[in-house]
Amino acid sequence: MSTHDDEETFCGATLLGIGNYYAKYISGYLDIPVCLIGMVLNAFNLLVFTRKNMLSPVHSIFANLAFVDFMVLLAGIPYSGILNLQRDGIVEKGWTYSGATVYMICEDIFTTFHLLSVFFTVQLAAWRYIAIAHPLKERIWCNMETTRNVMRCGYVVCISLSIPIYFSRHVEAHAHGDDSNNGQESSYITSYTDDPILRKFSFMVYAVLGTILPSVALSVFSLR
């Protein structure tokens, strides 16, 4: 069974048709404007929450969250632009080495700052839970020093977890027929490793640590 048939069986023909239409005619044109608007709004948040009169543990988390979300959106602009060019058929024969490298670097930046964004979102939810459920201990458990130390740990852990994912992606050359160059013309694409350990590690970090567990944690804090 083809991939298309698998998708249709899982989603249904109607939902799959809507999704394909949105991806082809709407999403690509909205991605970059949304990224630009989000960057401006996060820049304003960063300016507000870093003012001296706004200094507090929760506002410090908000400031770091605004910064990492800004970086996610910044990396998303060239990433979305490249995908749009590929989708519209403007790029058909692969990329130059520099273009493929930019695409790969944007993926790496997106991965790291997405993990950081998830981390700070969970930290913010935990701090709010403590403030509501244990108000008398909030000043002890969630003081500025503790907040900053947890955020520093977040940067170290998320960047460390991202490093193996960087090595799972690489730029490689491939050739295709072209009569103007003795039948071969070199171009470049981003490719993913065949190493099963790196592939499994990338899945565990991005899907489990970066999506499933934070969603469970946020659900628990919300219910409590």
mmCIF file of C-alpha atoms in Angstrom:
data_model
loop_
_atom_site.group_PDB
_atom_site.id
_atom_site.type_symbol
_atom_site.label_atom_id
_atom_site.label_comp_id
_atom_site.label_asym_id
_atom_site.label_seq_id
_atom_site.Cartn_x
_atom_site.Cartn_y
_atom_site.Cartn_z
ATOM 1 C CA MET A 1 0.000 0.000 0.000
ATOM 2 C CA SER A 2 1.372 3.449 -0.870
ATOM 3 C CA THR A 3 1.971 6.252 1.599
ATOM 4 C CA HIS A 4 -0.974 8.157 0.135
ATOM 5 C CA ASP A 5 -3.258 5.150 0.688
ATOM 6 C CA ASP A 6 -2.017 4.834 4.278
ATOM 7 C CA GLU A 7 -2.765 8.523 4.913
ATOM 8 C CA GLU A 8 -6.219 8.238 3.356
ATOM 9 C CA THR A 9 -7.022 5.161 5.458
ATOM 10 C CA PHE A 10 -5.933 6.933 8.646
ATOM 11 C CA CYS A 11 -7.368 10.413 7.996
ATOM 12 C CA GLY A 12 -10.213 9.781 5.591
ATOM 13 C CA ALA A 13 -10.393 11.155 2.056
ATOM 14 C CA THR A 14 -12.169 14.393 3.041
ATOM 15 C CA LEU A 15 -9.808 15.335 5.876
ATOM 16 C CA LEU A 16 -6.780 14.381 3.794
ATOM 17 C CA GLY A 17 -8.031 16.544 0.924
ATOM 18 C CA ILE A 18 -8.508 19.534 3.231
ATOM 19 C CA GLY A 19 -5.041 19.018 4.703
ATOM 20 C CA ASN A 20 -3.382 18.781 1.297
ATOM 21 C CA TYR A 21 -5.199 21.894 0.055
ATOM 22 C CA TYR A 22 -4.186 23.858 3.155
ATOM 23 C CA ALA A 23 -0.556 22.719 2.873
ATOM 24 C CA LYS A 24 -0.343 23.561 -0.841
ATOM 25 C CA TYR A 25 -2.288 26.806 -1.162
ATOM 26 C CA ILE A 26 -2.544 28.408 2.296
ATOM 27 C CA SER A 27 0.113 27.305 4.788
ATOM 28 C CA GLY A 28 3.129 28.277 2.718
ATOM 29 C CA TYR A 29 1.882 31.823 2.259
ATOM 30 C CA LEU A 30 1.020 32.281 5.935
ATOM 31 C CA ASP A 31 4.185 30.822 7.480
ATOM 32 C CA ILE A 32 6.505 33.780 6.945
ATOM 33 C CA PRO A 33 4.004 36.561 7.901
ATOM 34 C CA VAL A 34 3.107 34.629 11.054
ATOM 35 C CA CYS A 35 6.818 34.242 11.893
ATOM 36 C CA LEU A 36 7.418 37.973 11.399
ATOM 37 C CA ILE A 37 4.437 38.996 13.533
ATOM 38 C CA GLY A 38 5.456 36.528 16.249
ATOM 39 C CA MET A 39 9.024 37.858 16.253
ATOM 40 C CA VAL A 40 7.792 41.438 16.748
ATOM 41 C CA LEU A 41 5.446 40.451 19.581
ATOM 42 C CA ASN A 42 8.114 38.377 21.324
ATOM 43 C CA ALA A 43 10.576 41.262 20.981
ATOM 44 C CA PHE A 44 8.054 43.500 22.776
ATOM 45 C CA ASN A 45 7.607 40.853 25.485
ATOM 46 C CA LEU A 46 11.369 40.645 25.919
ATOM 47 C CA LEU A 47 11.669 44.435 26.271
ATOM 48 C CA VAL A 48 8.875 44.553 28.857
ATOM 49 C CA PHE A 49 9.915 41.612 31.029
ATOM 50 C CA THR A 50 13.586 42.650 31.212
ATOM 51 C CA ARG A 51 12.831 46.080 32.695
ATOM 52 C CA LYS A 52 14.139 46.547 36.228
ATOM 53 C CA ASN A 53 10.694 47.239 37.686
ATOM 54 C CA MET A 54 9.439 43.962 36.190
ATOM 55 C CA LEU A 55 12.122 41.799 37.766
ATOM 56 C CA SER A 56 10.617 38.663 39.321
ATOM 57 C CA PRO A 57 11.035 34.875 38.961
ATOM 58 C CA VAL A 58 7.952 34.439 36.773
ATOM 59 C CA HIS A 59 8.802 37.442 34.591
ATOM 60 C CA SER A 60 12.317 36.075 34.194
ATOM 61 C CA ILE A 61 10.839 32.837 32.819
ATOM 62 C CA PHE A 62 8.592 34.881 30.513
ATOM 63 C CA ALA A 63 11.634 36.815 29.230
ATOM 64 C CA ASN A 64 13.580 33.655 28.422
ATOM 65 C CA LEU A 65 10.493 32.095 26.848
ATOM 66 C CA ALA A 66 10.085 35.170 24.634
ATOM 67 C CA PHE A 67 13.745 34.941 23.595
ATOM 68 C CA VAL A 68 13.679 31.254 22.643
ATOM 69 C CA ASP A 69 10.346 31.635 20.830
ATOM 70 C CA PHE A 70 11.843 34.569 18.914
ATOM 71 C CA MET A 71 14.707 32.302 17.820
ATOM 72 C CA VAL A 72 12.306 29.509 16.803
ATOM 73 C CA LEU A 73 10.412 31.934 14.570
ATOM 74 C CA LEU A 74 13.632 33.433 13.197
ATOM 75 C CA ALA A 75 14.854 29.977 12.160
ATOM 76 C CA GLY A 76 11.435 29.271 10.686
ATOM 77 C CA ILE A 77 11.640 32.067 8.081
ATOM 78 C CA PRO A 78 14.375 30.623 5.814
ATOM 79 C CA TYR A 79 13.174 27.099 6.632
ATOM 80 C CA SER A 80 9.630 27.897 5.436
ATOM 81 C CA GLY A 81 10.946 29.871 2.485
ATOM 82 C CA ILE A 82 12.971 26.915 1.244
ATOM 83 C CA LEU A 83 10.034 24.544 1.653
ATOM 84 C CA ASN A 84 7.819 26.959 -0.292
ATOM 85 C CA LEU A 85 10.316 27.084 -3.151
ATOM 86 C CA GLN A 86 10.442 23.305 -3.273
ATOM 87 C CA ARG A 87 6.671 22.990 -3.150
ATOM 88 C CA ASP A 88 6.123 25.486 -5.967
ATOM 89 C CA GLY A 89 8.685 23.742 -8.181
ATOM 90 C CA ILE A 90 11.006 26.767 -8.271
ATOM 91 C CA VAL A 91 13.782 24.513 -7.021
ATOM 92 C CA GLU A 92 13.748 21.194 -8.849
ATOM 93 C CA LYS A 93 17.348 20.005 -9.027
ATOM 94 C CA GLY A 94 18.522 20.305 -5.453
ATOM 95 C CA TRP A 95 20.437 23.133 -3.818
ATOM 96 C CA THR A 96 23.819 24.702 -3.841
ATOM 97 C CA TYR A 97 26.010 23.621 -0.947
ATOM 98 C CA SER A 98 25.411 26.918 0.869
ATOM 99 C CA GLY A 99 21.628 26.663 0.413
ATOM 100 C CA ALA A 100 21.506 23.114 1.759
ATOM 101 C CA THR A 101 23.740 24.144 4.659
ATOM 102 C CA VAL A 102 21.455 27.063 5.575
ATOM 103 C CA TYR A 103 18.478 24.705 5.507
ATOM 104 C CA MET A 104 20.248 22.237 7.811
ATOM 105 C CA ILE A 105 21.412 24.963 10.233
ATOM 106 C CA CYS A 106 17.847 26.304 10.449
ATOM 107 C CA GLU A 107 16.645 22.811 11.339
ATOM 108 C CA ASP A 108 19.308 22.593 14.073
ATOM 109 C CA ILE A 109 18.434 26.001 15.509
ATOM 110 C CA PHE A 110 14.739 25.170 15.399
ATOM 111 C CA THR A 111 15.318 21.877 17.228
ATOM 112 C CA THR A 112 17.354 23.399 20.066
ATOM 113 C CA PHE A 113 15.155 26.405 20.731
ATOM 114 C CA HIS A 114 11.983 24.340 20.412
ATOM 115 C CA LEU A 115 13.242 22.114 23.222
ATOM 116 C CA LEU A 116 14.091 25.211 25.279
ATOM 117 C CA SER A 117 10.643 26.669 24.629
ATOM 118 C CA VAL A 118 9.015 23.474 25.863
ATOM 119 C CA PHE A 119 11.286 23.417 28.930
ATOM 120 C CA PHE A 120 10.443 26.993 29.955
ATOM 121 C CA THR A 121 6.735 26.395 29.349
ATOM 122 C CA VAL A 122 6.800 23.445 31.737
ATOM 123 C CA GLN A 123 8.869 25.429 34.269
ATOM 124 C CA LEU A 124 6.344 28.269 34.121
ATOM 125 C CA ALA A 125 3.480 25.834 34.695
ATOM 126 C CA ALA A 126 5.339 24.304 37.655
ATOM 127 C CA TRP A 127 6.003 27.730 39.202
ATOM 128 C CA ARG A 128 2.325 28.686 38.807
ATOM 129 C CA TYR A 129 1.241 25.407 40.372
ATOM 130 C CA ILE A 130 3.506 25.998 43.369
ATOM 131 C CA ALA A 131 2.192 29.559 43.745
ATOM 132 C CA ILE A 132 -1.415 28.311 43.855
ATOM 133 C CA ALA A 133 -1.045 25.009 45.705
ATOM 134 C CA HIS A 134 1.761 26.010 48.105
ATOM 135 C CA PRO A 135 1.620 29.812 48.443
ATOM 136 C CA LEU A 136 3.522 29.879 51.735
ATOM 137 C CA LYS A 137 6.489 28.026 50.250
ATOM 138 C CA GLU A 138 6.593 29.859 46.938
ATOM 139 C CA ARG A 139 9.173 32.435 48.082
ATOM 140 C CA ILE A 140 11.459 29.610 49.230
ATOM 141 C CA TRP A 141 11.034 27.166 46.363
ATOM 142 C CA CYS A 142 10.658 29.681 43.528
ATOM 143 C CA ASN A 143 13.012 32.501 44.470
ATOM 144 C CA MET A 144 15.097 34.294 41.858
ATOM 145 C CA GLU A 145 18.261 32.281 42.464
ATOM 146 C CA THR A 146 16.466 28.944 42.127
ATOM 147 C CA THR A 147 14.624 30.155 39.038
ATOM 148 C CA ARG A 148 17.838 31.218 37.324
ATOM 149 C CA ASN A 149 19.625 27.983 38.253
ATOM 150 C CA VAL A 150 16.780 25.902 36.801
ATOM 151 C CA MET A 151 16.846 27.971 33.611
ATOM 152 C CA ARG A 152 20.624 27.553 33.326
ATOM 153 C CA CYS A 153 20.166 23.804 33.682
ATOM 154 C CA GLY A 154 17.522 23.983 30.963
ATOM 155 C CA TYR A 155 19.946 25.615 28.537
ATOM 156 C CA VAL A 156 22.678 23.087 29.315
ATOM 157 C CA VAL A 157 20.390 20.044 29.070
ATOM 158 C CA CYS A 158 18.541 21.120 25.907
ATOM 159 C CA ILE A 159 21.709 22.095 24.051
ATOM 160 C CA SER A 160 23.432 18.867 25.133
ATOM 161 C CA LEU A 161 20.483 16.773 23.942
ATOM 162 C CA SER A 162 20.486 18.630 20.624
ATOM 163 C CA ILE A 163 24.136 17.957 19.780
ATOM 164 C CA PRO A 164 23.632 14.292 18.726
ATOM 165 C CA ILE A 165 20.688 15.420 16.573
ATOM 166 C CA TYR A 166 23.040 17.829 14.781
ATOM 167 C CA PHE A 167 25.182 14.854 13.775
ATOM 168 C CA SER A 168 22.149 12.976 12.475
ATOM 169 C CA ARG A 169 21.807 15.516 9.652
ATOM 170 C CA HIS A 170 24.339 16.226 6.941
ATOM 171 C CA VAL A 171 24.667 17.795 3.517
ATOM 172 C CA GLU A 172 25.436 15.388 0.705
ATOM 173 C CA ALA A 173 25.955 15.758 -3.020
ATOM 174 C CA HIS A 174 23.939 13.919 -5.617
ATOM 175 C CA ALA A 175 24.124 13.956 -9.389
ATOM 176 C CA HIS A 176 21.460 14.058 -12.060
ATOM 177 C CA GLY A 177 21.490 14.105 -15.798
ATOM 178 C CA ASP A 178 22.377 17.337 -17.543
ATOM 179 C CA ASP A 179 23.667 17.410 -21.115
ATOM 180 C CA SER A 180 25.417 20.728 -20.549
ATOM 181 C CA ASN A 181 27.844 19.181 -18.071
ATOM 182 C CA ASN A 182 28.816 15.797 -19.537
ATOM 183 C CA GLY A 183 25.571 14.315 -18.357
ATOM 184 C CA GLN A 184 26.150 15.080 -14.677
ATOM 185 C CA GLU A 185 25.540 18.133 -12.556
ATOM 186 C CA SER A 186 26.293 18.229 -8.856
ATOM 187 C CA SER A 187 23.720 19.555 -6.412
ATOM 188 C CA TYR A 188 23.214 19.159 -2.708
ATOM 189 C CA ILE A 189 20.483 17.986 -0.371
ATOM 190 C CA THR A 190 20.121 17.556 3.380
ATOM 191 C CA SER A 191 20.048 13.933 4.415
ATOM 192 C CA TYR A 192 19.531 12.002 7.629
ATOM 193 C CA THR A 193 21.789 9.369 9.089
ATOM 194 C CA ASP A 194 21.166 5.666 8.663
ATOM 195 C CA ASP A 195 22.688 4.981 12.078
ATOM 196 C CA PRO A 196 19.874 3.284 14.049
ATOM 197 C CA ILE A 197 21.206 4.557 17.387
ATOM 198 C CA LEU A 198 21.229 8.192 16.282
ATOM 199 C CA ARG A 199 17.811 7.825 14.675
ATOM 200 C CA LYS A 200 16.335 6.299 17.823
ATOM 201 C CA PHE A 201 18.009 8.941 20.000
ATOM 202 C CA SER A 202 16.630 11.741 17.817
ATOM 203 C CA PHE A 203 13.159 10.224 18.054
ATOM 204 C CA MET A 204 13.369 9.859 21.833
ATOM 205 C CA VAL A 205 14.558 13.443 22.323
ATOM 206 C CA TYR A 206 12.211 15.206 19.934
ATOM 207 C CA ALA A 207 9.083 13.047 20.158
ATOM 208 C CA VAL A 208 9.239 11.783 23.748
ATOM 209 C CA LEU A 209 11.213 14.371 25.741
ATOM 210 C CA GLY A 210 10.169 17.281 23.545
ATOM 211 C CA THR A 211 6.496 16.460 23.039
ATOM 212 C CA ILE A 212 4.902 13.597 24.969
ATOM 213 C CA LEU A 213 6.382 14.074 28.447
ATOM 214 C CA PRO A 214 5.909 17.881 28.486
ATOM 215 C CA SER A 215 2.294 17.414 27.386
ATOM 216 C CA VAL A 216 1.735 14.973 30.232
ATOM 217 C CA ALA A 217 3.433 17.338 32.706
ATOM 218 C CA LEU A 218 1.338 20.313 31.572
ATOM 219 C CA SER A 219 -1.843 18.225 31.832
ATOM 220 C CA VAL A 220 -0.949 17.156 35.367
ATOM 221 C CA PHE A 221 -0.195 20.729 36.495
ATOM 222 C CA SER A 222 -3.423 21.990 34.902
ATOM 223 C CA LEU A 223 -5.552 19.292 36.543
ATOM 224 C CA ARG A 224 -3.924 19.846 39.935
#
